[in-house]
mmCIF file of C-alpha atoms in Angstrom:
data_model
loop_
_atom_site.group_PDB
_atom_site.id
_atom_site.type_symbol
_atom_site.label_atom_id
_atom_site.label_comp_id
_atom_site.label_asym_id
_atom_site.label_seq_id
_atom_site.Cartn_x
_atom_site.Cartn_y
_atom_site.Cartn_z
ATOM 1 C CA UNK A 19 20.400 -11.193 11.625
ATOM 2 C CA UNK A 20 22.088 -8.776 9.919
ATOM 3 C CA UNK A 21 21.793 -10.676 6.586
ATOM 4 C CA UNK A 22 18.137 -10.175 6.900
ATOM 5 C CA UNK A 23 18.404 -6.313 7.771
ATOM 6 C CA UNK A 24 20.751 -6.387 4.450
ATOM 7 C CA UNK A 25 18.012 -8.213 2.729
ATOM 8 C CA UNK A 26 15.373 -5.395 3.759
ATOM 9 C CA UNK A 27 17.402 -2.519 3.259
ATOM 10 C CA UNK A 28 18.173 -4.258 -0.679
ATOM 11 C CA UNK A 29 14.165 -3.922 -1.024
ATOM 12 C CA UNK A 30 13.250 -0.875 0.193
ATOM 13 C CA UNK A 31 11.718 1.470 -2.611
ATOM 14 C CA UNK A 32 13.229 4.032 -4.538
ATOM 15 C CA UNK A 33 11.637 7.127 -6.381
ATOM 16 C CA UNK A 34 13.766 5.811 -8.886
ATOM 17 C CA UNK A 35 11.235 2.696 -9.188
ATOM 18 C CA UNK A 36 7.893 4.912 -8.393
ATOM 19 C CA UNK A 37 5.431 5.355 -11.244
ATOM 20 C CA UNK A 38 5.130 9.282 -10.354
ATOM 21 C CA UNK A 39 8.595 9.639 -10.008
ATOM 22 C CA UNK A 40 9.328 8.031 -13.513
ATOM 23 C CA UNK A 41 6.581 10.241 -15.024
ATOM 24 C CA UNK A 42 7.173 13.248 -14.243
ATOM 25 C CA UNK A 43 4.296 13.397 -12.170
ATOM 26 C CA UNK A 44 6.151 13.303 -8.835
ATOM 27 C CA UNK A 45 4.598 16.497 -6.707
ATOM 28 C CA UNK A 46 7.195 15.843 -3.432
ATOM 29 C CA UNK A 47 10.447 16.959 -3.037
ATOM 30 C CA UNK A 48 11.141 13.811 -0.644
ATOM 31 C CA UNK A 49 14.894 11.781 -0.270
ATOM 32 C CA UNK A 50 12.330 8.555 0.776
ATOM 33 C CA UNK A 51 9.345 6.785 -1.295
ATOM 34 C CA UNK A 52 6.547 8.626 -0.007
ATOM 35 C CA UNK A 53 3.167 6.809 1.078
ATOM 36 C CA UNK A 54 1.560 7.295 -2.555
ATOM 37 C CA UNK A 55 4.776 5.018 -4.058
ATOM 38 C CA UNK A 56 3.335 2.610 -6.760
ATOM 39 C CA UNK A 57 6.145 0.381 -8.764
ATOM 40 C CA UNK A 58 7.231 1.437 -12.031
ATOM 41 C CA UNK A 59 4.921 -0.903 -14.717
ATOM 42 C CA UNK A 60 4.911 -1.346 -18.392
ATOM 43 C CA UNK A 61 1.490 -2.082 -18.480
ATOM 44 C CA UNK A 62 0.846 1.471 -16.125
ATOM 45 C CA UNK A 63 -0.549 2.756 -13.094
ATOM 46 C CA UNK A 64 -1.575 -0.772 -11.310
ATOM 47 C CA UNK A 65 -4.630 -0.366 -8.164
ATOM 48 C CA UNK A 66 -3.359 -1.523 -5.006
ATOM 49 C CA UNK A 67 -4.564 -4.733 -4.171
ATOM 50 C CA UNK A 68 -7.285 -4.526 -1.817
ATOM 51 C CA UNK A 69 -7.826 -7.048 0.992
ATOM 52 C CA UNK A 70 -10.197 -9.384 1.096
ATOM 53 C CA UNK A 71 -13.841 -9.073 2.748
ATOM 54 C CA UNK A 72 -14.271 -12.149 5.066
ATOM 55 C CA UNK A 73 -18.193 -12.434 6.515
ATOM 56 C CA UNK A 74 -18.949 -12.406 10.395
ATOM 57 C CA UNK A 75 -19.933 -15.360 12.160
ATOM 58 C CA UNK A 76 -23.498 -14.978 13.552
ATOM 59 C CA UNK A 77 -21.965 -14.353 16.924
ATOM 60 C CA UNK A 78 -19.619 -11.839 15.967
ATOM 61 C CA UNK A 79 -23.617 -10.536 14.395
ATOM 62 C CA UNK A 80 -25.133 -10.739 17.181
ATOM 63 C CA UNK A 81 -22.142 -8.555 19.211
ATOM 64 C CA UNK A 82 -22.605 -6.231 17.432
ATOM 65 C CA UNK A 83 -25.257 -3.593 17.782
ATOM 66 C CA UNK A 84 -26.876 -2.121 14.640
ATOM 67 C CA UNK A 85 -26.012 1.483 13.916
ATOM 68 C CA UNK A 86 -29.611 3.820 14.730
ATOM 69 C CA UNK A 87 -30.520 6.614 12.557
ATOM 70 C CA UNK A 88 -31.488 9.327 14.041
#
């Protein structure tokens, strides 16, 4: 157990890693990665990966009521 906590604590990010932080472009005056930390890349600023959009089932449809306009 504690290996694992170990393990985690080895990953966590750094500013030292962040893309802002390495830039210059760091706004924050934070000891922690703040939620905006991207990783460091030579290619630059990467977009987050965004998850994928999985269709409803037609009863998971039919559940659900349409929005009205008013």
């Amino acid at each position: 157990m504690a290996e694992i906590r170990a393990r985690a604590a080895a990953q966590k990010p750094s500013c030292k890693e962040c893309f802002f932080g390495c830039n210059n472009l760091c706004a924050l005056g934070l000891d922690e990665p703040c939620p905006t930390f991207r990783p460091d890349d030579p290619s630059g600023l990467v977009p987050l990966r965004q998850p994928s959009l999985l269709p409803r089932s037609p009863a998971e449809e039919a559940a659900q009521p349409l929005a009205q306009t008013a």
